[in-house]
XYZ file of C-alpha atoms in Angstrom:
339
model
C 0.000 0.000 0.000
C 2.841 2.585 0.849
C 4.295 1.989 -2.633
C 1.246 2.726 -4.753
C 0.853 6.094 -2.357
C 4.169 6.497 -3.849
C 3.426 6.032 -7.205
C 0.235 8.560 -6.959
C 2.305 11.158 -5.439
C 4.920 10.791 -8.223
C 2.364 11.640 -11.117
C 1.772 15.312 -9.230
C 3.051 18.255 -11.098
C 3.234 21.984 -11.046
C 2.260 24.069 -14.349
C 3.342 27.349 -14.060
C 0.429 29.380 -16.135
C 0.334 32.914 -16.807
C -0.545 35.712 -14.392
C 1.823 33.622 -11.563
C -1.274 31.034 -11.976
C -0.490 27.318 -11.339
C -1.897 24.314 -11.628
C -1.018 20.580 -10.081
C -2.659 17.418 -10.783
C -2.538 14.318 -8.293
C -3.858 10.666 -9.019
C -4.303 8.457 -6.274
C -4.579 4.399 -6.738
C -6.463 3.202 -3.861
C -10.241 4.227 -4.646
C -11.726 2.808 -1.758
C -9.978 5.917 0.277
C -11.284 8.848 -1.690
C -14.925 9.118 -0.346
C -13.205 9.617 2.838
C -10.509 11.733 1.410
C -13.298 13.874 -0.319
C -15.665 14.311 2.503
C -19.521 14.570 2.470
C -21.012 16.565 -0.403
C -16.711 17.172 -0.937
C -16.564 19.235 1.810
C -12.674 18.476 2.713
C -12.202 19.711 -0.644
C -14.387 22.457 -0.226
C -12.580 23.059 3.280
C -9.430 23.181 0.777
C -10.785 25.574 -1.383
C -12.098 28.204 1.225
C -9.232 28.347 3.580
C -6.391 28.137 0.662
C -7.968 30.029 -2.297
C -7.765 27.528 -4.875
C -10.138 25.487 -6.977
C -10.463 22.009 -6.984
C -11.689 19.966 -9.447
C -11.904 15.927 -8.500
C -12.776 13.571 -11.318
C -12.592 9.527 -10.277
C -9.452 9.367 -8.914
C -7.814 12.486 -10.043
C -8.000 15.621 -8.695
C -6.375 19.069 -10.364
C -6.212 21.984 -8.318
C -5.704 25.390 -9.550
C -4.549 29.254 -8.218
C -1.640 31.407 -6.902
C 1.571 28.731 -7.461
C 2.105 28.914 -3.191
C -1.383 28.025 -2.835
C -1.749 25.341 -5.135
C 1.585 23.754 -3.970
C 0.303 23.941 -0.003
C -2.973 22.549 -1.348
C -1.323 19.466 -3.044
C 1.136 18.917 0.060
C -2.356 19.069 2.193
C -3.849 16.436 -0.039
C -0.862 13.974 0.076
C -1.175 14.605 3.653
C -4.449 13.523 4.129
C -4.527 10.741 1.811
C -1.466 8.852 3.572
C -3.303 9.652 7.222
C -6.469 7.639 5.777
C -3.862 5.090 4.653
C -2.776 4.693 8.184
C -6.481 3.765 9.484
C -6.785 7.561 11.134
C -9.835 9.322 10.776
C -9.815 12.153 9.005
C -12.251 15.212 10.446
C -12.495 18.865 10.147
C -10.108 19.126 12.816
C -7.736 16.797 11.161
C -7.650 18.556 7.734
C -7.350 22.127 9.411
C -4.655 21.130 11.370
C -2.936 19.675 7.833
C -3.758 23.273 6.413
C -2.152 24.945 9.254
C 1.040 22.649 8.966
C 1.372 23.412 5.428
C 2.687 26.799 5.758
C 5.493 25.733 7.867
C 8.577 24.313 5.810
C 8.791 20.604 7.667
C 5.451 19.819 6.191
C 6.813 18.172 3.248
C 9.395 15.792 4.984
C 6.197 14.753 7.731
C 4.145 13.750 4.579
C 7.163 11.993 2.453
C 8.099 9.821 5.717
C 4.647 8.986 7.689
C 3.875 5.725 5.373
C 7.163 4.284 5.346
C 8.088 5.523 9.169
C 5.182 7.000 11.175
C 5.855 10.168 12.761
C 5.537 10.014 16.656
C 2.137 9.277 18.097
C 0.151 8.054 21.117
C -2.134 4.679 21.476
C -4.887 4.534 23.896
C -7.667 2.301 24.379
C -10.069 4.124 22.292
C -8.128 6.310 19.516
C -4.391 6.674 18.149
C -3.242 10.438 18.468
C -0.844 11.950 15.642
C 0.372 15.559 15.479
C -1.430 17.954 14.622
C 0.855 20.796 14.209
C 4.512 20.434 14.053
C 4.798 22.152 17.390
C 2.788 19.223 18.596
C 5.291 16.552 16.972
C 7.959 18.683 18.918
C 5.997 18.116 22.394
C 5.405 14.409 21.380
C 8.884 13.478 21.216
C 9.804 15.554 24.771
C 6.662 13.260 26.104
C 8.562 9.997 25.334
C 12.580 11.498 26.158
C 12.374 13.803 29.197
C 11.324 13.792 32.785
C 9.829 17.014 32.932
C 8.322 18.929 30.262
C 6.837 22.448 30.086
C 4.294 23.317 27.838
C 3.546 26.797 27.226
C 1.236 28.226 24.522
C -2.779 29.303 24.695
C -5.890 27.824 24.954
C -7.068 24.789 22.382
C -3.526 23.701 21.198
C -3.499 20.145 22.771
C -1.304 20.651 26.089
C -3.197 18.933 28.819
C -5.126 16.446 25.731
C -1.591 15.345 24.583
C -0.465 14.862 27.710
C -2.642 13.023 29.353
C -3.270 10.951 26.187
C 0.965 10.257 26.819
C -0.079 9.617 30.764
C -3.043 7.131 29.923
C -0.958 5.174 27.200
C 1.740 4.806 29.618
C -0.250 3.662 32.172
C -1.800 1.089 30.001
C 1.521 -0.421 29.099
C 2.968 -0.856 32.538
C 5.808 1.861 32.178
C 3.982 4.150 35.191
C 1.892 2.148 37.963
C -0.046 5.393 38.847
C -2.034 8.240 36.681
C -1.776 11.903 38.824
C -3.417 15.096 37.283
C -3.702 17.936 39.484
C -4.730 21.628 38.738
C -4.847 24.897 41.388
C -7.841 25.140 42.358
C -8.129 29.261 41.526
C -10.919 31.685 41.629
C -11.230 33.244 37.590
C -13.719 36.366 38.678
C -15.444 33.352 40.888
C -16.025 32.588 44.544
C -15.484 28.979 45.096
C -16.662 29.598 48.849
C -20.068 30.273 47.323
C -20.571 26.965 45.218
C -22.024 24.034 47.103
C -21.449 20.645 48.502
C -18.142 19.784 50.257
C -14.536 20.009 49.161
C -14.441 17.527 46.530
C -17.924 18.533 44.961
C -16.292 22.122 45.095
C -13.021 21.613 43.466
C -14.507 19.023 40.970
C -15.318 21.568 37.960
C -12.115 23.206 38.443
C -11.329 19.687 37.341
C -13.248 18.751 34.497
C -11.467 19.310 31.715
C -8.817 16.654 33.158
C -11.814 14.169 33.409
C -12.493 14.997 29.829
C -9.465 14.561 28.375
C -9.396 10.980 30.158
C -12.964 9.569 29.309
C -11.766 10.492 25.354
C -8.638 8.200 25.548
C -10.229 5.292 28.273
C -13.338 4.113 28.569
C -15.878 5.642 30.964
C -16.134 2.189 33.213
C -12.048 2.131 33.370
C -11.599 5.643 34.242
C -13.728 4.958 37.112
C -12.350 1.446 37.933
C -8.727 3.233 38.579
C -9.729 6.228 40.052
C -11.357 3.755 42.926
C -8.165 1.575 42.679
C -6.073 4.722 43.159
C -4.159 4.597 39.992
C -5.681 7.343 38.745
C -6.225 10.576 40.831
C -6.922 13.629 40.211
C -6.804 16.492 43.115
C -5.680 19.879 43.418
C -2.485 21.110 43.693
C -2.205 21.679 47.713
C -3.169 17.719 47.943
C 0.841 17.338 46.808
C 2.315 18.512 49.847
C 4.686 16.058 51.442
C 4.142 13.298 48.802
C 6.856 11.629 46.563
C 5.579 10.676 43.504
C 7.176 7.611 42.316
C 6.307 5.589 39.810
C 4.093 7.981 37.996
C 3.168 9.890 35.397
C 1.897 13.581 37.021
C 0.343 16.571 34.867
C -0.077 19.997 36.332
C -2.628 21.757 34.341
C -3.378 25.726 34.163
C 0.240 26.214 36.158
C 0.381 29.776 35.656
C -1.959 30.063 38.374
C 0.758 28.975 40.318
C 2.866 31.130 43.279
C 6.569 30.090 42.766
C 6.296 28.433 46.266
C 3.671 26.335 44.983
C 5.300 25.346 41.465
C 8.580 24.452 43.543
C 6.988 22.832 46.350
C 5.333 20.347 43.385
C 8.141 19.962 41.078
C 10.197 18.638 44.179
C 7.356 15.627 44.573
C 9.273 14.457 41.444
C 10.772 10.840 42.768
C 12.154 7.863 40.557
C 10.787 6.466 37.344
C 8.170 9.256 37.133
C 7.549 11.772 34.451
C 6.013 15.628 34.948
C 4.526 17.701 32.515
C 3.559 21.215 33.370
C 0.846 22.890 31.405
C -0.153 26.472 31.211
C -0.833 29.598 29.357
C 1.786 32.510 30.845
C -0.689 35.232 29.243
C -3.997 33.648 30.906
C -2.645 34.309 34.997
C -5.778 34.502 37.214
C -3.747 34.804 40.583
C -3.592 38.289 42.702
C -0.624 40.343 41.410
C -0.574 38.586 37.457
C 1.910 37.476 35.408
C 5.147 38.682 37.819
C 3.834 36.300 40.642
C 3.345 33.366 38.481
C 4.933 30.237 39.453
C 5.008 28.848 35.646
C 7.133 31.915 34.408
C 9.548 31.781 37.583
C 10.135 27.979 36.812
C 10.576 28.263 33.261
C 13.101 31.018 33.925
C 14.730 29.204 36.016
C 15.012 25.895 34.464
C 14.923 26.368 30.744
C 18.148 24.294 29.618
C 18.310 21.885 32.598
C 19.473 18.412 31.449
C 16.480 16.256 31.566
C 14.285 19.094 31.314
C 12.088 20.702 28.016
C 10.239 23.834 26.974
C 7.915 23.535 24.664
C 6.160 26.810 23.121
C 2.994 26.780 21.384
C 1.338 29.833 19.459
C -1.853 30.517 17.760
C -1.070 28.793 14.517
C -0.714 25.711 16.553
C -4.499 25.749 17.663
C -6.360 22.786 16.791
C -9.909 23.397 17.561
C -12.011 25.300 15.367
C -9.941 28.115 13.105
C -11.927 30.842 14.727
C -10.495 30.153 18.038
C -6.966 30.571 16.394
C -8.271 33.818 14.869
C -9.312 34.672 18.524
C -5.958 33.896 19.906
C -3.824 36.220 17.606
C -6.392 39.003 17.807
C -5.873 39.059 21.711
C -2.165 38.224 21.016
C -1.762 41.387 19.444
C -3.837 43.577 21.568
C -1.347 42.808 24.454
C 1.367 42.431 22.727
């Protein structure tokens, strides 16, 4: 099967036509892929079309694409892209072919798609879905996931911090390299009083929480979340519940970390004990605490432990946001307002 992807990629080519007007033509082999490759009613082509500014024209198995040279090229590379991740057995969603858009504007696009049939990039296995990259600053925090102990991961909302990293935690935990699952988040007022919400502790701190739970009940099923969290290998508890532990053994995400005090951020990256691995999640420009950004924990860490052996820093941005594209066009707009 990787061969004949070959073979259809080799038959591509780029006319240059007057007016700086291109046109490329691709011809894939395996016709059981392109309803899938296509979309409903086309609309990954039409997805193509509206975000790149080209036309596409599909006819059986070929498809010729047309516009600016830059556009048509990205447009092909997306294409390729999408065909070989259908080739793999990955589904292929609105999500998936944005995030291929987004990629193809960065320069390592091309050597992803010419090496992902014959030697996968890096992704995650869980009990209900495989996880691939879907931004190359993503395939950057994949490979610190599986090489370093401790891993920061800075960048804004709806790039895949905590979901990647807990997707890392659960497949870990599944194959027996961790014995124990710990998520933890501080559990910080955001313009609300948690004194005022009711039922005890737990009941209190649980929707400060949730997006933790989330993540897990996407890669596990429901009845197995719950089975470990009873068992103990998974738990998930706020920050202060780390106090005097040493966490051995285990895989530990800190979510929303810039709402951190340094105290706090050193007092939990000193739980650290042997054959663990800590990832530290958080958005520098998002700091909810009293006195902002200067008091955050997460910026007084990574200052002081950027190019530690054993520990990474990994920095998203906007154009790595994988949810829909308006909430990357909502990130850059309030990017640049504070900038």
């Amino acid at each position: 099967m990787a061969r004949k992807a070959a073979r259809a990629h080799n038959v591509a080519h780029l006319a240059p036509q007057q007016s700086q007007r291109a046109r490329a033509e691709l011809e894939f082999d395996e016709p059981a892929v392109l309803g899938a490759l296509f979309g409903q009613f086309d609309a990954n082509l039409v997805q193509l079309e509206n975000r790149l500014g080209v036309f596409i024209a599909a006819r059986g198995n070929r498809i010729q694409i047309e516009g600016k040279a830059d556009d048509v090229a990205r447009a092909r590379d997306v294409l390729r892209g999408m065909h070989q991740r259908l080739l793999q057995g990955h589904d292929l969603d609105t999500g998936a072919v944005e995030s291929l858009i987004a990629m193809s504007a960065e320069p390592t696009l091309d050597g992803i798609v010419s090496k992902e049939l014959e030697s996968p990039s890096v992704m995650i296995r869980t009990r209900k879905k495989t996880i691939v990259p879907r931004s190359t600053t993503q395939i950057e925090y994949m490979q610190a996931l599986s090489s370093r102990d401790i891993i920061f991961a800075l960048g804004p909302a709806g790039t895949g911090k905590t979901y990647v990293a807990v997707a890392q935690a659960v497949s870990q935990l599944m194959n027996g390299s961790v014995q124990r699952l710990i998520l933890s988040r501080p559990a910080v007022e955001a313009g609300e009083r948690l004194g005022f919400l009711p039922g005890d502790m737990k009941e209190k701190v649980d929707p400060y929480l949730r997006p933790l739970y989330d993540a897990l009940y996407d890669c596990m099923p429901p009845e197995q979340v719950e089975r470990r969290i009873a068992s103990g290998e998974i738990e998930i508890a706020p920050i202060a519940f780390m106090r005097g532990r040493t966490l051995a053994d285990a895989f530990v995400i800190l979510d929303e970390a810039q709402n951190t005090t340094p105290a706090q951020m050193k007092m939990f990256l000193t739980r650290f004990g042997q054959n663990s691995r800590m990832v530290i999640c958080g958005d520098p420009r998002q700091v909810d605490i009293p006195g902002g950004a200067p008091m955050s924990g997460l910026k007084d860490a990574v200052d002081r432990l950027e190019g530690v052996e054993g520990i990474a820093v990994v920095r998203f941005n906007a154009a790595d946001v994988v949810r829909h594209p308006i909430v990357g066009r909502i990130v850059e707009a309030y990017e640049g307002k504070d900038a």
